[in-house]
Short mmCIF file of C-alpha atoms and ligand atoms in Angstrom, two decimals:
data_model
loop_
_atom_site.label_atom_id
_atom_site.label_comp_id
_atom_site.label_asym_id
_atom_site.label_seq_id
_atom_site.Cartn_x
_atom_site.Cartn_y
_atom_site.Cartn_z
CA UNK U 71 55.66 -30.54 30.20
CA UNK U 72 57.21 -29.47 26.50
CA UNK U 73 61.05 -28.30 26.80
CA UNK U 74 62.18 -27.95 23.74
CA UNK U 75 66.25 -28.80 23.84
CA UNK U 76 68.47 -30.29 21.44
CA UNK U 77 69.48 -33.51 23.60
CA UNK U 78 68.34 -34.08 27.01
CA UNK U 79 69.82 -37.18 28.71
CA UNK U 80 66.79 -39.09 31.37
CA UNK U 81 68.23 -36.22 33.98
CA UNK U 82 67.58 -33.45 31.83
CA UNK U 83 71.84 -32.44 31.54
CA UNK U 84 73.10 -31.64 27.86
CA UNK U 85 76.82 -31.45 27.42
CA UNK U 86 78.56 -30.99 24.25
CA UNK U 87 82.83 -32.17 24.05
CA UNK U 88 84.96 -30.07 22.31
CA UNK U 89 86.05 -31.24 19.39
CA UNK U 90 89.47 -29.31 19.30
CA UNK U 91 92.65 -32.06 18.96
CA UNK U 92 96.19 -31.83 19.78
CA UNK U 93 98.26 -32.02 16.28
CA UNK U 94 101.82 -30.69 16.24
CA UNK U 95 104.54 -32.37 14.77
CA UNK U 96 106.50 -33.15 18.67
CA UNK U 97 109.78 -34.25 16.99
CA UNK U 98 110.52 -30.94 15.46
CA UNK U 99 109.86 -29.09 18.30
CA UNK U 100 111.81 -31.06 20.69
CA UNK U 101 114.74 -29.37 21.50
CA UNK U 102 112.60 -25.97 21.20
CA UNK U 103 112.47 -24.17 24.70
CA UNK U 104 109.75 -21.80 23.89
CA UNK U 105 107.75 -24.47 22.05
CA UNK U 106 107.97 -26.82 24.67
CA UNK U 107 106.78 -24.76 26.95
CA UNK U 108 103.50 -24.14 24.70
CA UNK U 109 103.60 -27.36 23.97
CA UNK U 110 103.27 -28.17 27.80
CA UNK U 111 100.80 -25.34 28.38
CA UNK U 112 98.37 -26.66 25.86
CA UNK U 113 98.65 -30.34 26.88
CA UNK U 114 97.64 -29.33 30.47
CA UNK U 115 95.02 -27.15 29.16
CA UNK U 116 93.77 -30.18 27.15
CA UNK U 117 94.01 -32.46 30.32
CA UNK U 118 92.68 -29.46 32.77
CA UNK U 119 89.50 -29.41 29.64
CA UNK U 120 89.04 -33.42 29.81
CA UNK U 121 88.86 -33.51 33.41
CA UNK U 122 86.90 -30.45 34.22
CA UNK U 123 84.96 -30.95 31.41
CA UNK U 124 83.29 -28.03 29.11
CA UNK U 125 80.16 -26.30 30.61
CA UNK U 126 76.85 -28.34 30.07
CA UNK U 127 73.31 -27.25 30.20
CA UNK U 128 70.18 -28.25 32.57
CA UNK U 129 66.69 -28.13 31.47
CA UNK U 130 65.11 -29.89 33.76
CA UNK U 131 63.33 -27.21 36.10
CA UNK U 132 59.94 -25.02 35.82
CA UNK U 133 60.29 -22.15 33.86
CA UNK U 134 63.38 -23.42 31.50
CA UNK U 135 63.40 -22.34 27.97
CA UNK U 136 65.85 -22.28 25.45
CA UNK U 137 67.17 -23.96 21.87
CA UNK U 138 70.64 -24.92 22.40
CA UNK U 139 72.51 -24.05 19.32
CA UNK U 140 75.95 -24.69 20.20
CA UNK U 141 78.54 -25.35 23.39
CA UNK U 142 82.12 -24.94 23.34
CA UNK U 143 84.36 -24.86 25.82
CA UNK U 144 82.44 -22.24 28.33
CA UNK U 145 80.33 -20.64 25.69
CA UNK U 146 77.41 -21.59 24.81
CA UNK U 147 74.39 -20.07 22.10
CA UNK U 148 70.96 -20.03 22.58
CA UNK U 149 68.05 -18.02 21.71
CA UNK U 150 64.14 -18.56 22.73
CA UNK U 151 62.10 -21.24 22.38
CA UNK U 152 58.99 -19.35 20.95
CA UNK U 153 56.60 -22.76 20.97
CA UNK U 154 53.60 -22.09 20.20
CA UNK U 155 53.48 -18.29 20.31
CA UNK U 156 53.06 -16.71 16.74
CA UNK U 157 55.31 -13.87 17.04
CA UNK U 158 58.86 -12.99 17.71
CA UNK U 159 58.94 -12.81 21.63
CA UNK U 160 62.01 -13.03 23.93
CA UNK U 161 61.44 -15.27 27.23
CA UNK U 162 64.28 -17.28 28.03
CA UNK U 163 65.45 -19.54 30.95
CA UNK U 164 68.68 -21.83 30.90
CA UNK U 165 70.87 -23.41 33.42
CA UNK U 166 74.70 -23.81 33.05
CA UNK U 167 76.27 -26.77 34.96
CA UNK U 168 79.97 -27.49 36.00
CA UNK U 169 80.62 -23.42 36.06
CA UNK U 170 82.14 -23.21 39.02
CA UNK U 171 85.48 -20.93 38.50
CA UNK U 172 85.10 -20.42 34.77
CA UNK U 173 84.43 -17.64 32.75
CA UNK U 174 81.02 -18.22 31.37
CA UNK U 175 79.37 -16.61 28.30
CA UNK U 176 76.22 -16.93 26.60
CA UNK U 177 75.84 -15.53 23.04
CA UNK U 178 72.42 -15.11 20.69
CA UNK U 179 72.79 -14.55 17.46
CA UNK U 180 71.84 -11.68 15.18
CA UNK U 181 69.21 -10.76 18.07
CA UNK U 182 68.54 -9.49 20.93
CA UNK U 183 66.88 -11.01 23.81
CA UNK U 184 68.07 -8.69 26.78
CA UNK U 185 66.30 -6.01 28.57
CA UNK U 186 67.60 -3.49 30.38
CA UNK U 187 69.75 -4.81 33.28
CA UNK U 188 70.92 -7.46 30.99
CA UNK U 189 70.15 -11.27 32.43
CA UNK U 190 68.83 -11.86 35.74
CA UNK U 191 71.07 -14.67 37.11
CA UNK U 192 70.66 -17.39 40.43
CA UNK U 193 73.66 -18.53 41.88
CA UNK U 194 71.74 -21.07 44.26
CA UNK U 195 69.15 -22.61 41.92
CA UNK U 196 66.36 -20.09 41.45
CA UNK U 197 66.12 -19.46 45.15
CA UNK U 198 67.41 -16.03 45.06
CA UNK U 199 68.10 -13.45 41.79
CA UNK U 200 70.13 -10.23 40.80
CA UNK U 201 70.28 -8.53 37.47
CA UNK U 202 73.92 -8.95 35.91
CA UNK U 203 73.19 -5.69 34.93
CA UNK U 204 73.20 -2.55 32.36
CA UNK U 205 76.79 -2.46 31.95
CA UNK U 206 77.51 -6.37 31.71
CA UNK U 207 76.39 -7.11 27.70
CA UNK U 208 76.92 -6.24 24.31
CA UNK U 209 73.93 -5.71 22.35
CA UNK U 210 73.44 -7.31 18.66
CA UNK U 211 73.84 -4.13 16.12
CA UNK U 212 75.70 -3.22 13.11
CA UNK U 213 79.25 -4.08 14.62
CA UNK U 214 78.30 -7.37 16.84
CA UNK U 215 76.77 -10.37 15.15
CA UNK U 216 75.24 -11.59 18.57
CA UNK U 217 74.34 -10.29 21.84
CA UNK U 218 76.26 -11.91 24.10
CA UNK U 219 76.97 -11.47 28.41
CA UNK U 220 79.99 -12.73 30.25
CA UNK U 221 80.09 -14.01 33.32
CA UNK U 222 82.96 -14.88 35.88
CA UNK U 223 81.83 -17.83 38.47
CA UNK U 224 83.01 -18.19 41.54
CA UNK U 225 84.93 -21.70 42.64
CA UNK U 226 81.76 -23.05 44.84
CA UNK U 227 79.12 -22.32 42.60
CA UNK U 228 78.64 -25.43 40.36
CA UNK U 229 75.70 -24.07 38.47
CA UNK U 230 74.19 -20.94 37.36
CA UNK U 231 70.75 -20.24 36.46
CA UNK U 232 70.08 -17.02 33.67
CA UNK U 233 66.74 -15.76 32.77
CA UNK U 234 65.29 -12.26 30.67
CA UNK U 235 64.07 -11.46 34.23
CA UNK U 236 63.61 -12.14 37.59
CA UNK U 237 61.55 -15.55 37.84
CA UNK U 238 58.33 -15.84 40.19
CA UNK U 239 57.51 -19.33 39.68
CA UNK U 240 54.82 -21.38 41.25
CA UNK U 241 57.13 -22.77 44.03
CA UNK U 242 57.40 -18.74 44.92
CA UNK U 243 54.01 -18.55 44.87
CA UNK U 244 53.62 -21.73 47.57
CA UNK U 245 56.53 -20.15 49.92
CA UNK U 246 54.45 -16.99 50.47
CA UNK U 247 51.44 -18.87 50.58
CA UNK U 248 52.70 -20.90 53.49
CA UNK U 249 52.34 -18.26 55.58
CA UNK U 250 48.76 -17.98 55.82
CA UNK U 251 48.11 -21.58 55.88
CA UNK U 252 45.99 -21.99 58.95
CA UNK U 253 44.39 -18.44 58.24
CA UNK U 254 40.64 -18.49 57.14
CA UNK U 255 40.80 -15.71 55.56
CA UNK U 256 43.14 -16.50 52.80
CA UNK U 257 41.01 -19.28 51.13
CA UNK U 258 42.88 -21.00 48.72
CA UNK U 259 40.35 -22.73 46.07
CA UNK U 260 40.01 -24.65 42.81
CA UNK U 261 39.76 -22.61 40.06
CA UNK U 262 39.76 -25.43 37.00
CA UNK U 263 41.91 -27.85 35.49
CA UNK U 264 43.94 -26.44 32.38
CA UNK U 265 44.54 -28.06 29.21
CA UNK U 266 47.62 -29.38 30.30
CA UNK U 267 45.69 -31.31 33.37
CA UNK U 268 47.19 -29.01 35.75
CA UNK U 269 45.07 -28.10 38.85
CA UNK U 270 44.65 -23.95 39.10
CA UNK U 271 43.62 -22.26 42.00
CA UNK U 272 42.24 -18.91 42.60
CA UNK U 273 42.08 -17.31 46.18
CA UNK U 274 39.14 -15.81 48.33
CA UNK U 275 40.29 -13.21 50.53
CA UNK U 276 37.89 -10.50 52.83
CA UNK U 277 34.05 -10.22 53.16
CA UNK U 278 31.60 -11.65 50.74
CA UNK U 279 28.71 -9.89 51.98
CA UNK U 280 29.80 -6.48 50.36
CA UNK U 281 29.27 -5.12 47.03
CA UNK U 282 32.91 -3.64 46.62
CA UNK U 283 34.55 -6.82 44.50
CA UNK U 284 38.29 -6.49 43.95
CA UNK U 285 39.01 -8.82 41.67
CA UNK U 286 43.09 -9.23 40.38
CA UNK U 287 44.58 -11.68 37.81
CA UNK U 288 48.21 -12.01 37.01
CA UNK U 289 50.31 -13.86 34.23
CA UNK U 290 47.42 -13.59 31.47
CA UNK U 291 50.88 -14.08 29.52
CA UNK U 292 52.79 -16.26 31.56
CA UNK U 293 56.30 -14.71 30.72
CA UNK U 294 55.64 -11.39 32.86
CA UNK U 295 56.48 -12.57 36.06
CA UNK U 296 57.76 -8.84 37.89
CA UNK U 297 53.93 -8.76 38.16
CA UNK U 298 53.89 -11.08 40.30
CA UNK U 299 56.15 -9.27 42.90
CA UNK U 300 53.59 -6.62 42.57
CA UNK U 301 50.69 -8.35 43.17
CA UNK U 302 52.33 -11.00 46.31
CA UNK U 303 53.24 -7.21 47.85
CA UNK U 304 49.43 -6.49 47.42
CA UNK U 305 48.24 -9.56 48.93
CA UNK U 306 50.76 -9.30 52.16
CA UNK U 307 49.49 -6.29 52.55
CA UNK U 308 46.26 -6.93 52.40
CA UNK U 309 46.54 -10.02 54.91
CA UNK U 310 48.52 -7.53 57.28
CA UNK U 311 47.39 -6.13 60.53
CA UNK U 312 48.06 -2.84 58.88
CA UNK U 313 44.76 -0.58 59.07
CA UNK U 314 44.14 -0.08 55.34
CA UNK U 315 44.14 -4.21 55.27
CA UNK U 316 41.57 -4.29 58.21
CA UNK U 317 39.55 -1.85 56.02
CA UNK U 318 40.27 -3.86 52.97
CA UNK U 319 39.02 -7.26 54.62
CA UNK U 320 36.13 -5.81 55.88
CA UNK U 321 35.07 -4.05 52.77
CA UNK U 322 35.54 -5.76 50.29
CA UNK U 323 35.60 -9.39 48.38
CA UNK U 324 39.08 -10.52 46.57
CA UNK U 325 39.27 -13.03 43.99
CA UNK U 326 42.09 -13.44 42.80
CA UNK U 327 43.63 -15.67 40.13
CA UNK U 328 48.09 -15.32 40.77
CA UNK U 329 48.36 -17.42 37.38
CA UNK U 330 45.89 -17.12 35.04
CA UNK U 331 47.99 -19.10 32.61
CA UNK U 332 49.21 -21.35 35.35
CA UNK U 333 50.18 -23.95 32.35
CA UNK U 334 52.82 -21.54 30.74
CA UNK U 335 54.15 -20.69 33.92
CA UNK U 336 55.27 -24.19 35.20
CA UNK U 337 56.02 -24.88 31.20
CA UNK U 338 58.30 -21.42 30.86
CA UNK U 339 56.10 -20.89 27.71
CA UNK U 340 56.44 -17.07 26.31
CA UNK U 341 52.70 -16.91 26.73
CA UNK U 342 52.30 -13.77 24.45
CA UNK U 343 50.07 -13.88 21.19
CA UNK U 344 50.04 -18.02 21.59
CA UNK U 345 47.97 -19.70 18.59
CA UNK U 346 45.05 -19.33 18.09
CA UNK U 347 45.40 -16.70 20.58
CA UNK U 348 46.70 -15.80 23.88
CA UNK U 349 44.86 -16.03 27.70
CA UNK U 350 43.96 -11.95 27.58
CA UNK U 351 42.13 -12.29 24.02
CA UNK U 352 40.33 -15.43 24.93
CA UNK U 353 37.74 -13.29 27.14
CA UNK U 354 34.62 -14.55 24.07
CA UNK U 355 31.61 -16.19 24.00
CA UNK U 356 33.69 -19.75 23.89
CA UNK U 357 36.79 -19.27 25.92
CA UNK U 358 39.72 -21.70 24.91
CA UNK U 359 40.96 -21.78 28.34
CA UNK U 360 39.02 -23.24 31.23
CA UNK U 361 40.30 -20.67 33.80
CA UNK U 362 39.44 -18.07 31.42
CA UNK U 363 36.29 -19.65 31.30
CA UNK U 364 36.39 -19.94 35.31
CA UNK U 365 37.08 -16.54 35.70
CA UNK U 366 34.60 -14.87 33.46
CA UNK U 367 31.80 -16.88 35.39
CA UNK U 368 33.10 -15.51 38.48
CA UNK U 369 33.09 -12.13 37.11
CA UNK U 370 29.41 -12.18 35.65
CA UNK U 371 27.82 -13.76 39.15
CA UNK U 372 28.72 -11.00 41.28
CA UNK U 373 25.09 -9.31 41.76
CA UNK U 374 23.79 -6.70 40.61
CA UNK U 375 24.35 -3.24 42.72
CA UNK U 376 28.42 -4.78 43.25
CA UNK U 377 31.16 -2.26 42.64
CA UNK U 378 33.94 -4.39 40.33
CA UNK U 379 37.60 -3.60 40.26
CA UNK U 380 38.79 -5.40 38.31
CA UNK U 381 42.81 -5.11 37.60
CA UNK U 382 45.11 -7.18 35.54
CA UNK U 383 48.60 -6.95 36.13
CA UNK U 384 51.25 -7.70 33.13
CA UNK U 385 54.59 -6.64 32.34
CA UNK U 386 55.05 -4.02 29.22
CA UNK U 387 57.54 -4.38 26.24
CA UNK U 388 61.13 -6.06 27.16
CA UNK U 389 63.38 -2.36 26.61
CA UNK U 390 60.16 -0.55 28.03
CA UNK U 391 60.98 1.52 31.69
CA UNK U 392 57.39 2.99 32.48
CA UNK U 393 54.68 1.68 34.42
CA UNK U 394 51.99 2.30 33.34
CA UNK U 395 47.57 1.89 33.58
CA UNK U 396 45.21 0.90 30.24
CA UNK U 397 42.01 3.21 30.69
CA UNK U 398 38.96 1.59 29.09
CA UNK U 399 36.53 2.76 26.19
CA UNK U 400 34.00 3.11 28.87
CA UNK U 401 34.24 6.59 30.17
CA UNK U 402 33.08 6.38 33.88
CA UNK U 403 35.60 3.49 34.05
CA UNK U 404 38.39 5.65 32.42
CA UNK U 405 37.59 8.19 34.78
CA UNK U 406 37.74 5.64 38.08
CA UNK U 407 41.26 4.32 36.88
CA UNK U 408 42.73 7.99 36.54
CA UNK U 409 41.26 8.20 40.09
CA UNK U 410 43.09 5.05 41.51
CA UNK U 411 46.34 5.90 39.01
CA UNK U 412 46.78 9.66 40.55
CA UNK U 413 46.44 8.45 44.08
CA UNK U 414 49.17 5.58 43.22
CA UNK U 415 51.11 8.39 42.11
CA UNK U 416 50.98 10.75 45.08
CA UNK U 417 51.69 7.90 47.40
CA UNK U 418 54.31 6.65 45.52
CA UNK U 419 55.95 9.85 45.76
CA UNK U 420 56.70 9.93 49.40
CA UNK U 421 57.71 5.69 49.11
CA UNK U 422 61.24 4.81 50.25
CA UNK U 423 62.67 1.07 48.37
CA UNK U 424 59.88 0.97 46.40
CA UNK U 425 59.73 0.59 42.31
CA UNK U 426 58.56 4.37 41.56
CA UNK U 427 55.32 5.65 39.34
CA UNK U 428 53.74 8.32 38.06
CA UNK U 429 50.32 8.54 36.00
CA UNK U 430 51.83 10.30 33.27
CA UNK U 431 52.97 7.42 30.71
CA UNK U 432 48.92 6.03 31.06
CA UNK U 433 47.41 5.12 27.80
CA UNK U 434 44.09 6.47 27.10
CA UNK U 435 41.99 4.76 24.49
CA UNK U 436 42.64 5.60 20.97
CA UNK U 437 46.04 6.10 22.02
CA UNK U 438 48.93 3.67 21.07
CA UNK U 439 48.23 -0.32 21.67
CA UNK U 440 45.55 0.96 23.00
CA UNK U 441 43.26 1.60 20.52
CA UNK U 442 40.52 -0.97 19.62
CA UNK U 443 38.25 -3.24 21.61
CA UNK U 444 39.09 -6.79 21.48
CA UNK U 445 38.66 -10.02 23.61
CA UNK U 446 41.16 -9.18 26.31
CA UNK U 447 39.84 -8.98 29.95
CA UNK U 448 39.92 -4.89 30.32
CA UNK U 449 37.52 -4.71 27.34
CA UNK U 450 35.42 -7.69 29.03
CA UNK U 451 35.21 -5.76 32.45
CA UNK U 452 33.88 -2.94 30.19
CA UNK U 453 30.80 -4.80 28.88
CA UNK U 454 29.56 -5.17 32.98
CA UNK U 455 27.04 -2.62 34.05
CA UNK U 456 28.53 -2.93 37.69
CA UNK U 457 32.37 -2.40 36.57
CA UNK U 458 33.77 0.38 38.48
CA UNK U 459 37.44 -0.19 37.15
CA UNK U 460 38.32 -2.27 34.56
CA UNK U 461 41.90 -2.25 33.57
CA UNK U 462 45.68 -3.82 32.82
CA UNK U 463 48.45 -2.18 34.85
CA UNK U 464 51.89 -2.61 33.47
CA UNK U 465 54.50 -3.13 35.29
CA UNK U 466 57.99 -2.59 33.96
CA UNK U 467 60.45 -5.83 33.96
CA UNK U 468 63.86 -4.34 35.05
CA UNK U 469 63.61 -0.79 35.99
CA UNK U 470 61.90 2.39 36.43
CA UNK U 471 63.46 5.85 36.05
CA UNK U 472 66.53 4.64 37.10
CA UNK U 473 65.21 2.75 39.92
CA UNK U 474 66.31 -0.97 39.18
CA UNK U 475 63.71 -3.39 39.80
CA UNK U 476 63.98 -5.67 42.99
CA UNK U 477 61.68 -8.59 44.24
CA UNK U 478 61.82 -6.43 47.37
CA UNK U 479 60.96 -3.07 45.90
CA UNK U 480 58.08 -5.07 43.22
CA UNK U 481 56.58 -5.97 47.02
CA UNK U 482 56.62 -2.66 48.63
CA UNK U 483 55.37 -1.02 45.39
CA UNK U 484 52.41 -3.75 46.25
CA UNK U 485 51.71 -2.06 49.11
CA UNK U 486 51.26 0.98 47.93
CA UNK U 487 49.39 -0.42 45.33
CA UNK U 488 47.20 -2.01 48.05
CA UNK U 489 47.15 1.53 50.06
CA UNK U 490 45.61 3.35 46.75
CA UNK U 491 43.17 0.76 46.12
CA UNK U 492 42.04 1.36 49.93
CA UNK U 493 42.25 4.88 48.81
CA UNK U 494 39.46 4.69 46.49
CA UNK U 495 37.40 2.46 48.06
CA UNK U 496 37.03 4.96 50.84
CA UNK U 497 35.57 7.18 47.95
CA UNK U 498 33.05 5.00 46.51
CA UNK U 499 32.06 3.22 49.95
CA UNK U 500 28.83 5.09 50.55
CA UNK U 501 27.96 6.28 47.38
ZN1 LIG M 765 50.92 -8.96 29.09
#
């Protein structure tokens, strides 16, 4: 695993001493109420900072990223680790150690690497996350160097975990997983072995003996992990004893990939526009990626007569607040996303605690990023005769028309995501 920090000790803990000294000329000052009493004041400050220590920085955990620039005292600057992506991009992941009661801030400068709610931050190591939120940063612009976010800690928590966004890591991914261990109907199996010799897996869910294939891939850019609320809300739907789930089981076939770049996940890579280029423009004749590869063979065996949906779930740009579908170049397709977008839309209308949507910010092709064919998989689903929908859904990071994004709401927007898909399969069923 590459994490890029400037010095990591064998347990992965960077600390930096402040350099500041004590000079003042004691002799002069002796007799000096008032400057004895700074005097004092600073020498227990300099004793409270050499045994408390200043703030240090842990790297050692999936889904870290960050260059260290500089600590001191309980500040520290950072900004991105871009690796091998070839464009400006703004993932970020850090810990902060011996925090607890201090006044933490964390500065990049002359950039900006926040969205919306500002950092999502972990007070019990990545286990559970809020947004600091809107109001808790200063943005880099004409009058602040860096964009920077303050933080008070409380006295028990020792360390504090910041990221751009809420985190879904692969340990996530295993808790929710758990639950359907000893079900045979969530079929957990190997997809291939990435570059980086990790093992990826891709899951088999419903009845293979139907043409309707529902086929959903997440973290094609490994960064854009709200989509994976989404799509976890989908599949505990979908394994619930809910009717549209018993319809959905016995109707169709699910393959599902949950990281399609399972290697940047784990890694914290950005993921986005990687060199030579990234997992959702690898979808050629000679894939870079073997669960690319894995997952195009998948796609091209299903028979001839199936109904494909096939949807790919990302995350949009970092200040972005719409959700949002990709219609292909492919007409009938076009036309079968619209279908499955306005029905998302009128259920989501009625939806209590869930992250809102409406079909109105879709981008039609020959509209904005939207408008050439490339490698990436929506144009690949195009090129299949038995493609019903072929598309990439984007889900905003941080918040929707004022609605702020929540693991909890990302899940029950998966359900209705799971109740439209239903939807439409009821409409193509017996046609
Ligand atoms: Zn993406």
């Amino acid at each position: 695993m590459h994490i890029n920090c400037m010095k990591t000790s064998p347990m992965g803990i960077y600390s930096y001493k402040n350099k500041n000294t004590i000079c003042l000329p004691l002799k002069k000052y002796a007799l000096n109420s008032l400057y004895m009493r700074k005097l004092v004041t600073f020498f227990l400050a300099f004793i409270c900072a050499e045994v408390l220590g200043d703030i240090g920085v842990n790297m050692n955990y999936e889904g870290a990223n960050a260059i260290i620039n500089k600590i001191d005292g309980n500040s520290v600057w950072i900004k991105p680790d871009f690796r091998d992506t070839s464009t400006r991009w703004f993932y970020w992941s850090i810990e902060l150690t011996k925090t607890a009661g201090k006044k933490v801030s964390v500065y990049f400068e002359n950039d900006d690497f926040l969205g919306n709610q500002g950092p999502a931050y972990s007070f019990d190591g990545g286990r559970t996350w809020n947004w600091l939120g809107a109001k808790s940063f200063v943005r880099h612009n004409k009058d602040n160097p860096s964009t920077y976010f303050t933080q008070e800690i409380p006295k028990d928590v020792d360390s504090v975990r910041y990221c751009f966004s809420i985190p879904y890591t692969l340990d996530d991914f295993k808790k929710f997983a758990a639950k359907f261990e000893n079900n045979p109907n969530f079929k957990i199996n190997k997809l291939a072995t990435t570059l980086r010799g990790n093992e990826n897996f891709s899951l088999s869910i419903g009845n293979k003996n139907v043409p309707i294939k529902l086929v959903m891939l997440a973290r094609q850019h490994c960064c854009e992990a709200s989509a994976s609320y989404l799509l976890e809300g989908i599949l505990a739907e979908v394994m619930s004893d809910s009717p549209e789930a018993k319809f959905l089981r016995e109707n169709t076939e699910m393959f599902v990939v949950p990281f399609a770049d399972l290697d940047g996940v784990r890694a914290g890579d950005q993921g986005k526009n990687r060199r030579p280029h990234d997992h959702n423009r690898d979808y050629l004749e000679n894939p870079v990626y073997p669960s690319v590869k894995a997952i195009m063979e998948r796609y091209s065996s299903f028979p001839s007569g199936s109904k494909i949906i096939g949807i790919d779930f990302h995350c949009p740009g970092r200040l972005e607040s719409e959700s949002y579908f990709y219609y292909s170049s492919k007409e009938f397709v076009a036309e079968n996303t619209k279908k499955l977008s306005q029905i998302l839309e009128r259920l989501a209308k009625d939806a209590t605690d869930a992250m809102p949507f409406t079909s109105k910010y879709d981008v039609i092709f020959g509209e904005r990023r939207n408008n050439k064919i490339n490698s990436s998989f929506r144009h690949y689903t195009a090129l299949m005769d038995n493609t019903y929908i072929g598309t990439t859904f984007e889900f905003a990071y941080a918040d929707s028309y004022g609605v702020v994004f929540t693991p909890e709401r990302g899940r029950n927007f998966g359900k209705l995501f799971a109740h439209a898909i239903c939807e439409y399969v009821r409409g193509i069923k017996d046609k």
